[in-house]
Each structure stands twice: as C-alpha cells, then as structure tokens.
Amino acid sequence: MQKTAAWLARHALEQLGVRHTFGIPGVHNTELYDELAASETITPVLVAHECGGAFMADAISRTGAGLGCLVIVPAAGVTHAASGIGEAFLDGIPMLVVAGGVRRDTGFAYQLHDMDQQALVKPITKGAWRVAKHADVVPTIFEAWRTATSGEPGPVFVEIPVELQLLPGEVGQLPECPAAAPASCQAGAPELDRAAALLRHAERPGIFCGWGAVDAGELLERLAEQLGAPVATTLQGLSSFRGNHPLHAGFALGPSAVPASRNAFESCDCLLAVGTRFAEIATGSYGCKPPGNLVHVDINPKVFGANYPATVGLEGDARAVLTALLERLGPIAASQERGRRVAARIAADKQAYLEGWLQHDSGQRVNPARFFQALRAGLPDDGIVVADDGNHTFLTAELMPLHAPRTFFSPSDFNSMGYCIPATIGAKLARPDRTVVGIVGDGAVRMTGMEMATAVAQAAGVAWFVFNDGELAQISQAQQAPYNRKTCTVLPPLDLEGLAQANAVEFLHIDGDSSVEDVVARALDTARAGRPVLVDVRIDYSRRTCFTEGTIKTNLKRFDLGARTRLIGRALWRRVTG
Ligand SMILES: Cc1ncc(C[n+]2csc(CCOP(=O)(O)OP(=O)(O)O)c2C)c(N)n1
Ligand SMILES: [Mg+2]
C-alpha cells in the first residue's frame, strides 16, 4: 500500500480519537492540513499564535475528554508553542505535538525553519521522534501517544519531514490503535499494610491532594470520612476534592494556606499525600513543615522524598492505590467523632475567612469575595473555571469552591502567564455542554487576548472576567515591602472594550459591588447562548491573599540574619527617603 505521511498522520490522529488540532499552517505542513480538512472527525483549528494553540491543546487534555494535539510548522511554530508545551510538561498533562520538518532529500543548506527541533524540545517533552520513512508514521505516533499518557503524563513531539508528507511511500499493514493502560498499583502489600497502619493509628491524620488525584475524588471522600481527616489541596488539584464537602479545608498547606487548612493541619501527625509533588506553590515556597509521618502516593516514584521525606511511598495510579488502602483500613474507632470536630472547625474558619473578606471595604471597586459568591451561585457544579497566573489565581483558589473533578485549570508549575483565554477555548471545545469561565489578569490578557477571535470563529461561548487593577499585582505586591517601588509592574492603559470590539466578542463591565450579581449572571447567560463575552471587573486588590502574605514571610525567614538585616534595612531606608 502506498500512502503519504500526511494521510498516515491523519489516520493515526483519527484512531487516537483526536477531535481538534491547533496550530497555523506553513509550507512544511500544508499537506497535513489538507488531509485534516478532509477528516470527518477532526477539526483543525486556526489559532492566532501557537502559544495560544498549545494552551488550548493542554486544556483539552485537562478536561479528560480527549487528547490535546498541536499541528505546527517547524522551529518558529515550535518556539512559539514552547510555553504551552513546557506548561504541559511541568504540570503532567498529555499532549501530542506534530510538527513539520525540513526536506532532507534536496541537500540544500539554510532551509526555512531549519534547526535542531529534537534538541529544542528535549527538556520540555517526555519524548521526541523524527519520522524517517512512511512505514514509521503511524507506529511512531502511537508510541508517542503511549509515552504521553503512561506513568506521569506529559507532552510528546513527532516531527514529520515535509517530503514524506508530499510523496507517497510504501507502508505495510497498519498497526492497531493501542488501548489506554489500566490504572495499576505498583505498591506491594507490605507497604500498603504499613501505610494503613500509620493512618489507622494517627491521632490527627490529614490528606493533601494534587492533580494526580483528580479522578479519585470519591475514593478520597471515603478515606477522609473513614479517617475523620481534613483535606487540603494544591493549586492544580483544587478540583481534586469537592469544595462543598465538610472535610474540605481548602487551598495549600502550611503558613501560606487559608486559615481552615492552617488550623486543621496544625498538629497533623500523619499526612496522606496523593498525586502531589510538594512543589513550590502548594507548599507556599516550601514553608509547610514535613509531618511526623508521610504516606506519599504518586504514579512517579521520583517524587518520593524529593522535598519531604516519605515514611512510606506508594507507587501507582491514585485510584488503584487508594482502593487498595481503603480495603486495608477498616473502621476506625475514634474517627467519626474526630471527623465531626474537624468539620465543625473548618466550617467556622471558612465562615470567618469569608466574612473577613466581605467586610473589607472595597470602596468604589469590586470586592473579590462578593464576585466569587456571585460566580459560584451562577455556575453549575460542573462548570469549568480557568485561572491565569497572578493575584487573581490565588483569590480564586481561596474564595471560589470547586464542586466537581476537572473543573479548575491553571498554569501551575511552569507558571506561564497567558494561559487562561486560550485554555477556556480548549475546555469549551472539549466540553461544549459545560459552562466555561476564565479569570484573567489585565497583564495576562495582553499576552494571548487575541485568541478571543478564535473563540468567535469556533463559536465557543465562554465568559472571561478580567481582574483589572492596572498592575502585574502578584509581582508588584511582592515588590512593595522590599523595594518600596514598582519597577515594570504598573501597566500602561488598555482599552478592554476596544479589545473586545476588535475581536468581535461582547463586552460587559462591573465597576462596583452593586452590579456584581447582575453582570455575572448576564455574562454567564451570554456565554451559554454561544457568544463569547469579555467582562471588565474593576477589582479591589487592596487586601492580600493568605498565599501572598505567607510566602513573603516564608521567603524572608529563609534568609540568614545578615541578609535579612540588609533587606529590611534597605526597605526602611527607602521608606524614609521615599
Ligand atoms: C510568562 C510569564 N511572565 C512573567 C511571569 C511573572 N508573573 C507572575 S504573576 C505576574 C503578574 C500577572 O499580572 P496580571 O495578569 O495583571 O494578574 P494580577 O497579578 O494583577 O492578578 C507576573 C508578571 C510569569 N509567571 N509568566
Ligand atoms: Mg493585574
């Protein structure tokens, strides 16, 4: 059988169930685009910039409703997409990147887009391949997919040289599409027994979960109830445990966490950590102290002991390991009573924290807690919230309870601004039945805001709430104390209504508290009617999140006395001298 590599790549993507590809055509992939146009199951989506395309692909995968896929030109397309590929890499999100490659049959040097793409993507992918012959196209894409989706997921890269796409070549029997690997528990009986014993005998057990636990919510609930244990989450794992469960304590662990989590975990003597790497954000710059005993569950054994020593490491898929743990745990005498006490304290702490925010005088601006109350009231439980990176992210983490798994996405460990607007589009395309909203900073909106036109072209009805404060607040707030000046963090004015108009999306604004409920409801209705809408929210950033307060303190404490004195001395001097 003679086939072009373009046909073969399309065939492989169809077999893998890819429904959307993202990218921009160029001379090295127009054959592939032409094939995609003929596909009955795949829609190739033209994006404004490959970075946005990569964030869209990332969000497709995060919904759990498909595999995110990029189809891009070599070199320039790859460097543009690199931020999104890097985000997927550090956040553990599967993604298939298919790039064209320069001709190898002409002997010419200095070809367009000619660079070593394999070297370029090495540190941001789980694997990279360059296809050498037609017969390899389908098996290579299948192997790449297996790599992307097995173990800790991540992005993979397949380069298909343009001459293979253009000219047909001999292929034998095409391989069958591989099946997804079943969730498995690598941990053995002795470790599972030991972990169960540690948890059973703990006086104040606690659970901390990340994105790796996102499909194990029901098992976590049973475990939390059986142990009478509070549950805190990482940023990426905000939707791993439903926020309306009485044992849900909230975002982060340690001094940067919300009060309900700080109090619930205060003297935790055994922590069950599931699908988290104890990375920088959720630990508040590693400010949380390691618990007495740590039972650490993860699909990637490299995370055990990386930051906090694990008493027992349990390798495997969260669902498989937690099922095995539950079987061993059995009823625990004191846990019912303990659970009631823990839940009562959590409820009181949450209420007090919320009231503290609601009572904060926001003047003419929008009170963040009031905004999130209105959003929560209008959003169905399975509505998807995408936050960008900034102060707005931590406000979302602290004030917006998520009620269902895979309903919160944010660029967490690569921490790449610009994620939100494209990612909402990916989420909506993957889950057209869901309400999808974005919370985006007025800095981040400048980076990828032109993808709003992509939403219009795809009829992706999403609502973007721009937290408009005129600053790169997450950084400017951190500059205030040590430097007493905001270098490069005060933004030039941006006409958001003009930006909305230029992209042909609808525009609304919330100038103060009195219109919050009404405008949020109108924005959600507009999005549900299939019309993308940008909302300018004049947000009040005068009160800091627990996260910002905590991490600033933690980082300051980490300096030795000499360095701390120098920093504080400089800050005081600047305050005095202006
Ligand atoms: C690509 C990239 N550049 C810079 C940063 C550093 N950074 C982190 S948060 C932030 C501020 C974001 O400002 P904005 O989008 O206005 O959100 P706000 O903090 O004001 O809510 C910056 C500059 C980053 N994380 N990613
Ligand atoms: Mg801002």
XYZ file of C-alpha atoms in Angstrom, residues 29-467:
439
model
C 2.564 21.072 6.932
C 0.012 22.240 4.344
C -0.285 18.633 3.091
C -1.202 17.546 6.587
C -3.678 20.424 6.941
C -5.253 19.430 3.642
C -5.742 15.913 4.968
C -7.204 17.215 8.237
C -9.690 19.298 6.272
C -10.953 16.068 4.709
C -11.344 14.293 8.050
C -14.859 13.657 9.293
C -13.839 13.500 12.931
C -11.068 16.085 13.265
C -11.470 19.858 13.105
C -8.202 21.713 12.519
C -8.418 24.987 14.457
C -6.524 28.038 13.245
C -5.100 29.989 16.183
C -3.664 33.489 16.407
C -0.373 32.308 17.901
C 0.997 28.812 18.528
C 1.428 29.600 22.232
C -2.342 30.013 22.463
C -2.739 26.817 20.451
C -0.618 24.901 22.940
C -2.682 26.209 25.877
C -5.860 25.158 24.040
C -4.455 21.669 23.493
C -3.401 21.493 27.138
C -6.923 22.357 28.300
C -8.467 19.735 26.001
C -6.433 17.115 27.844
C -7.201 18.573 31.280
C -10.940 18.153 30.700
C -10.373 14.408 30.376
C -12.478 14.449 27.201
C -9.753 13.926 24.641
C -6.122 14.318 23.739
C -4.764 17.809 23.105
C -2.970 17.974 19.777
C -0.915 20.641 18.016
C -0.097 20.684 14.317
C 2.570 23.322 13.744
C 5.366 24.438 11.473
C 8.961 23.603 12.356
C 11.157 25.839 14.505
C 9.190 29.117 14.678
C 5.945 27.260 15.390
C 7.711 25.167 17.982
C 9.382 28.076 19.772
C 6.041 29.921 19.827
C 4.336 26.842 21.244
C 7.118 26.141 23.740
C 5.467 27.936 26.684
C 2.374 25.757 26.367
C 4.393 22.588 25.841
C 6.518 23.468 28.889
C 3.389 24.063 30.964
C 2.022 20.656 29.998
C 5.400 19.122 30.808
C 5.726 20.506 34.329
C 2.016 20.108 35.095
C 1.875 16.480 33.895
C -0.629 16.956 31.068
C -0.613 14.687 27.999
C -0.215 16.455 24.653
C 0.721 15.361 21.157
C 2.732 17.874 19.128
C 3.044 17.138 15.424
C 5.470 19.421 13.615
C 6.612 19.533 10.043
C 10.301 19.067 9.329
C 12.579 20.488 6.644
C 13.346 18.490 3.483
C 16.173 16.002 3.785
C 16.114 14.932 0.115
C 17.387 18.096 -1.613
C 20.761 18.532 0.031
C 20.205 22.266 0.466
C 21.513 24.077 3.491
C 19.891 27.087 5.208
C 16.357 25.944 4.541
C 13.449 27.830 6.020
C 12.788 26.881 9.657
C 15.899 24.695 9.697
C 17.006 23.954 13.216
C 17.505 21.028 15.540
C 13.957 20.673 16.807
C 14.709 17.484 18.663
C 17.252 19.301 20.834
C 14.887 22.237 21.262
C 12.052 20.189 22.719
C 14.144 17.747 24.747
C 13.751 19.452 28.149
C 10.030 20.181 27.689
C 8.755 16.824 26.414
C 8.626 13.236 27.610
C 9.835 12.051 24.246
C 10.596 13.327 20.739
C 10.790 11.483 17.430
C 11.674 12.344 13.829
C 9.965 10.007 11.386
C 12.428 8.566 8.865
C 10.099 6.678 6.499
C 6.448 6.291 5.642
C 6.046 2.963 7.371
C 7.088 4.556 10.657
C 4.494 7.351 10.767
C 1.591 5.504 12.402
C 3.673 3.340 14.799
C 5.655 6.419 15.883
C 2.534 8.458 16.634
C 1.066 5.527 18.567
C 4.281 5.092 20.539
C 4.378 8.826 21.259
C 0.777 8.668 22.494
C 1.641 5.740 24.781
C 4.532 7.743 26.226
C 2.347 10.845 26.676
C -0.375 9.002 28.549
C 1.519 6.436 30.599
C 3.012 6.994 34.062
C 3.083 10.684 34.836
C 1.562 12.148 31.660
C 3.263 14.810 29.562
C 3.771 16.219 26.076
C 5.427 14.364 23.213
C 6.783 15.611 19.906
C 6.704 13.988 16.464
C 8.479 15.638 13.532
C 7.380 14.613 10.049
C 9.713 15.849 7.276
C 7.806 17.600 4.528
C 8.898 15.324 1.666
C 7.297 12.359 3.402
C 4.048 14.314 3.661
C 4.130 15.240 -0.021
C 5.124 11.970 -1.677
C 3.515 8.567 -1.198
C 5.632 5.722 0.091
C 5.246 2.052 0.802
C 3.625 1.028 4.054
C 2.759 -2.478 5.166
C -0.112 -3.451 7.424
C -1.064 -0.520 9.670
C -0.910 -1.273 13.386
C -3.985 -1.388 15.604
C -4.665 1.619 17.780
C -3.262 0.968 21.267
C -5.604 0.826 24.248
C -5.142 3.019 27.310
C -3.186 1.306 30.060
C -5.388 0.315 33.020
C -4.892 2.105 36.348
C -2.451 -0.013 38.286
C -0.960 -0.156 41.773
C 2.748 -0.898 41.825
C 2.982 -0.648 45.598
C 3.242 -4.040 47.267
C 1.222 -5.480 50.148
C 3.855 -4.748 52.854
C 3.974 -1.007 52.032
C 0.197 -0.806 51.770
C -0.170 -2.552 55.137
C 2.339 -0.211 56.716
C 0.641 2.863 55.278
C -2.759 1.677 56.503
C -1.338 1.057 59.986
C 0.238 4.530 60.123
C -3.036 6.151 59.130
C -5.130 3.991 61.448
C -3.004 4.832 64.465
C -2.622 8.527 63.765
C -4.290 10.886 66.182
C -4.593 13.761 63.737
C -4.404 12.388 60.220
C -4.741 14.711 57.234
C -4.994 14.401 53.455
C -3.294 16.592 50.874
C -4.155 16.078 47.234
C -2.968 17.370 43.895
C -3.857 16.985 40.234
C -2.728 13.359 40.320
C -5.790 12.633 42.461
C -8.243 14.429 40.189
C -10.050 11.261 39.133
C -10.021 9.748 42.618
C -12.416 12.178 44.314
C -14.925 9.611 45.566
C -12.222 7.395 46.995
C -10.688 10.407 48.732
C -14.045 11.275 50.231
C -14.429 7.775 51.609
C -10.906 7.866 53.000
C -11.374 11.287 54.564
C -14.620 10.157 56.182
C -13.165 6.878 57.356
C -10.194 8.697 58.899
C -12.080 11.768 60.094
C -9.345 13.742 58.363
C -9.288 17.232 56.821
C -8.388 17.563 53.132
C -6.265 20.349 51.675
C -5.390 20.674 48.007
C -2.634 22.033 45.831
C -3.388 24.788 43.327
C -3.524 22.423 40.379
C -5.537 19.986 42.466
C -8.204 22.482 43.577
C -10.884 20.368 41.929
C -9.489 17.034 43.147
C -11.638 17.211 46.272
C -15.014 18.915 46.150
C -15.056 22.228 47.972
C -18.518 21.673 49.472
C -17.522 18.535 51.367
C -17.484 19.221 55.141
C -13.911 17.922 55.455
C -12.580 20.156 52.643
C -10.177 22.551 54.352
C -9.033 24.457 51.281
C -6.015 25.618 49.369
C -2.422 24.850 50.346
C -0.568 23.555 53.363
C 1.448 25.484 55.914
C 1.796 29.214 56.643
C 0.560 30.252 53.154
C -2.646 28.229 53.396
C -6.139 29.525 54.148
C -6.965 29.582 57.911
C -9.185 26.488 57.728
C -6.267 24.466 56.365
C -3.697 26.015 58.719
C -5.801 25.133 61.752
C -6.931 21.715 60.567
C -3.369 20.587 59.873
C -1.747 22.322 62.826
C -0.623 19.223 64.652
C -1.174 16.695 61.912
C 0.819 13.594 62.837
C 0.277 11.583 59.673
C -0.247 13.064 56.234
C -1.603 11.106 53.305
C -0.414 12.977 50.203
C -1.948 11.892 46.916
C -0.819 12.948 43.441
C 1.223 15.933 44.565
C 4.924 16.667 44.282
C 5.055 19.153 47.176
C 6.103 21.737 44.636
C 6.657 25.401 45.370
C 3.165 26.893 45.141
C 1.092 24.499 47.235
C 3.693 24.429 49.989
C 3.942 28.244 49.981
C 7.591 28.218 48.891
C 8.224 25.094 50.984
C 7.008 26.862 54.092
C 4.986 23.895 55.322
C 6.752 21.613 57.756
C 7.020 17.928 56.991
C 4.505 15.967 59.068
C 5.588 13.297 61.560
C 4.647 10.536 59.166
C 4.131 10.961 55.462
C 2.348 8.395 53.306
C 3.015 9.573 49.780
C 1.032 8.183 46.841
C 2.175 9.010 43.327
C 2.473 7.438 39.919
C 6.015 8.808 39.662
C 8.276 7.328 42.372
C 10.853 10.084 41.772
C 8.701 12.480 43.782
C 9.047 10.433 46.976
C 11.427 12.199 49.307
C 12.230 14.931 46.777
C 11.139 17.712 49.140
C 9.697 15.975 52.206
C 10.890 12.568 53.368
C 8.246 9.893 52.805
C 7.746 7.381 55.596
C 6.074 5.160 53.020
C 5.956 5.777 49.269
C 3.126 4.065 47.432
C 3.695 3.967 43.700
C 0.746 3.715 41.381
C -2.335 5.356 39.946
C -4.206 7.205 42.709
C -7.419 5.246 42.101
C -5.723 1.870 42.289
C -3.619 2.724 45.359
C -6.484 4.338 47.269
C -8.737 1.353 46.551
C -6.077 -0.939 47.995
C -5.616 1.340 51.004
C -9.349 1.507 51.703
C -9.565 -2.276 51.663
C -6.951 -2.395 54.404
C -8.074 0.483 56.540
C -11.330 -0.849 58.006
C -13.407 1.111 60.522
C -11.508 3.343 62.952
C -12.931 3.811 66.449
C -12.271 7.500 67.043
C -12.713 8.740 63.508
C -16.424 9.616 63.490
C -16.100 11.915 66.435
C -12.824 13.309 65.124
C -14.387 13.996 61.731
C -17.247 15.913 63.323
C -14.826 18.062 65.336
C -12.613 18.725 62.330
C -15.589 19.592 60.105
C -17.056 21.981 62.680
C -13.772 23.866 62.979
C -13.376 24.004 59.201
C -16.882 25.401 58.774
C -16.269 28.086 61.403
C -12.873 29.028 59.931
C -14.254 29.207 56.396
C -17.133 31.378 57.512
C -14.835 33.738 59.418
C -12.438 33.996 56.473
C -15.264 34.759 54.066
C -16.731 37.351 56.400
C -13.325 38.986 56.774
C -13.230 39.413 53.021
C -16.834 40.542 52.672
C -16.377 43.139 55.405
C -13.250 44.505 53.804
C -14.087 47.946 52.478
C -13.541 47.875 48.733
C -14.579 51.477 48.231
C -15.701 52.026 44.659
C -14.161 48.769 43.496
C -15.387 45.171 43.364
C -14.923 43.058 46.479
C -13.316 39.756 45.355
C -15.356 37.629 47.784
C -18.567 39.201 46.556
C -17.537 38.473 42.971
C -16.784 34.806 43.653
C -20.013 34.366 45.618
C -21.922 35.593 42.580
C -19.910 33.395 40.226
C -20.400 30.296 42.392
C -24.135 30.989 42.593
C -24.461 31.246 38.817
C -22.116 28.441 37.795
C -23.381 24.843 37.646
C -21.400 22.374 39.766
C -19.686 21.006 36.682
C -18.849 24.463 35.286
C -15.170 24.850 34.408
C -13.074 27.679 35.848
C -9.756 28.542 34.224
C -7.471 30.973 36.040
C -4.391 32.588 34.565
C -1.354 33.272 36.716
C -1.351 36.157 39.161
C -3.039 37.534 42.246
C -6.390 36.625 40.688
C -5.311 32.959 40.702
C -4.843 32.907 44.459
C -8.052 34.822 45.042
C -9.786 32.130 43.004
C -8.016 29.395 44.973
C -9.031 30.901 48.317
C -12.532 32.195 47.551
C -14.042 30.005 44.820
C -15.028 26.480 45.911
C -14.934 23.960 43.056
C -17.601 21.296 43.150
C -16.594 18.637 40.636
C -13.422 16.967 39.359
C -11.510 18.572 36.455
C -13.317 21.883 36.853
C -10.273 24.029 37.605
C -7.251 24.573 35.375
C -4.362 26.946 35.914
C -0.750 27.134 34.714
C 0.795 25.849 37.893
C 4.402 24.707 37.866
C 5.718 26.202 34.615
C 3.576 29.121 35.740
C 3.153 30.632 32.324
C 1.037 33.772 32.103
C -1.253 33.947 29.079
C -2.828 30.546 29.718
C -6.386 31.492 30.555
C -8.012 32.837 27.404
C -6.803 30.072 25.077
C -7.370 27.361 27.700
C -11.012 28.347 28.137
C -11.447 27.861 24.387
C -9.874 24.385 24.527
C -12.064 23.478 27.509
C -15.231 24.631 25.752
C -14.406 22.771 22.537
C -13.769 19.590 24.518
C -16.860 20.037 26.718
C -19.425 22.015 24.731
C -22.105 21.035 27.273
C -20.340 22.827 30.134
C -20.316 26.458 31.235
C -16.707 27.650 30.935
C -15.346 30.816 32.527
C -11.921 32.420 32.686
C -10.445 34.555 35.450
C -7.631 36.504 33.872
C -5.363 39.364 34.929
C -5.132 42.601 32.980
C -1.468 41.743 32.392
C -2.091 38.234 31.103
C -4.921 39.359 28.827
C -2.330 41.265 26.777
C -0.358 38.116 26.087
C -2.941 35.892 24.427
C -6.076 38.045 24.323
C -6.176 37.952 20.529
C -7.289 34.323 20.768
C -10.727 35.728 21.597
C -11.245 35.856 17.834
C -10.517 32.115 17.741
C -13.371 31.607 20.222
C -15.688 33.538 17.911
C -14.593 31.519 14.877
C -15.243 28.264 16.773
C -18.499 29.512 18.336
C -17.019 28.728 21.740
C -19.258 30.601 24.180
C -17.051 31.410 27.158
C -17.019 34.285 29.633
C -13.714 35.942 30.552
C -13.581 38.054 33.691
C -10.606 40.397 33.523
C -9.436 41.375 37.005
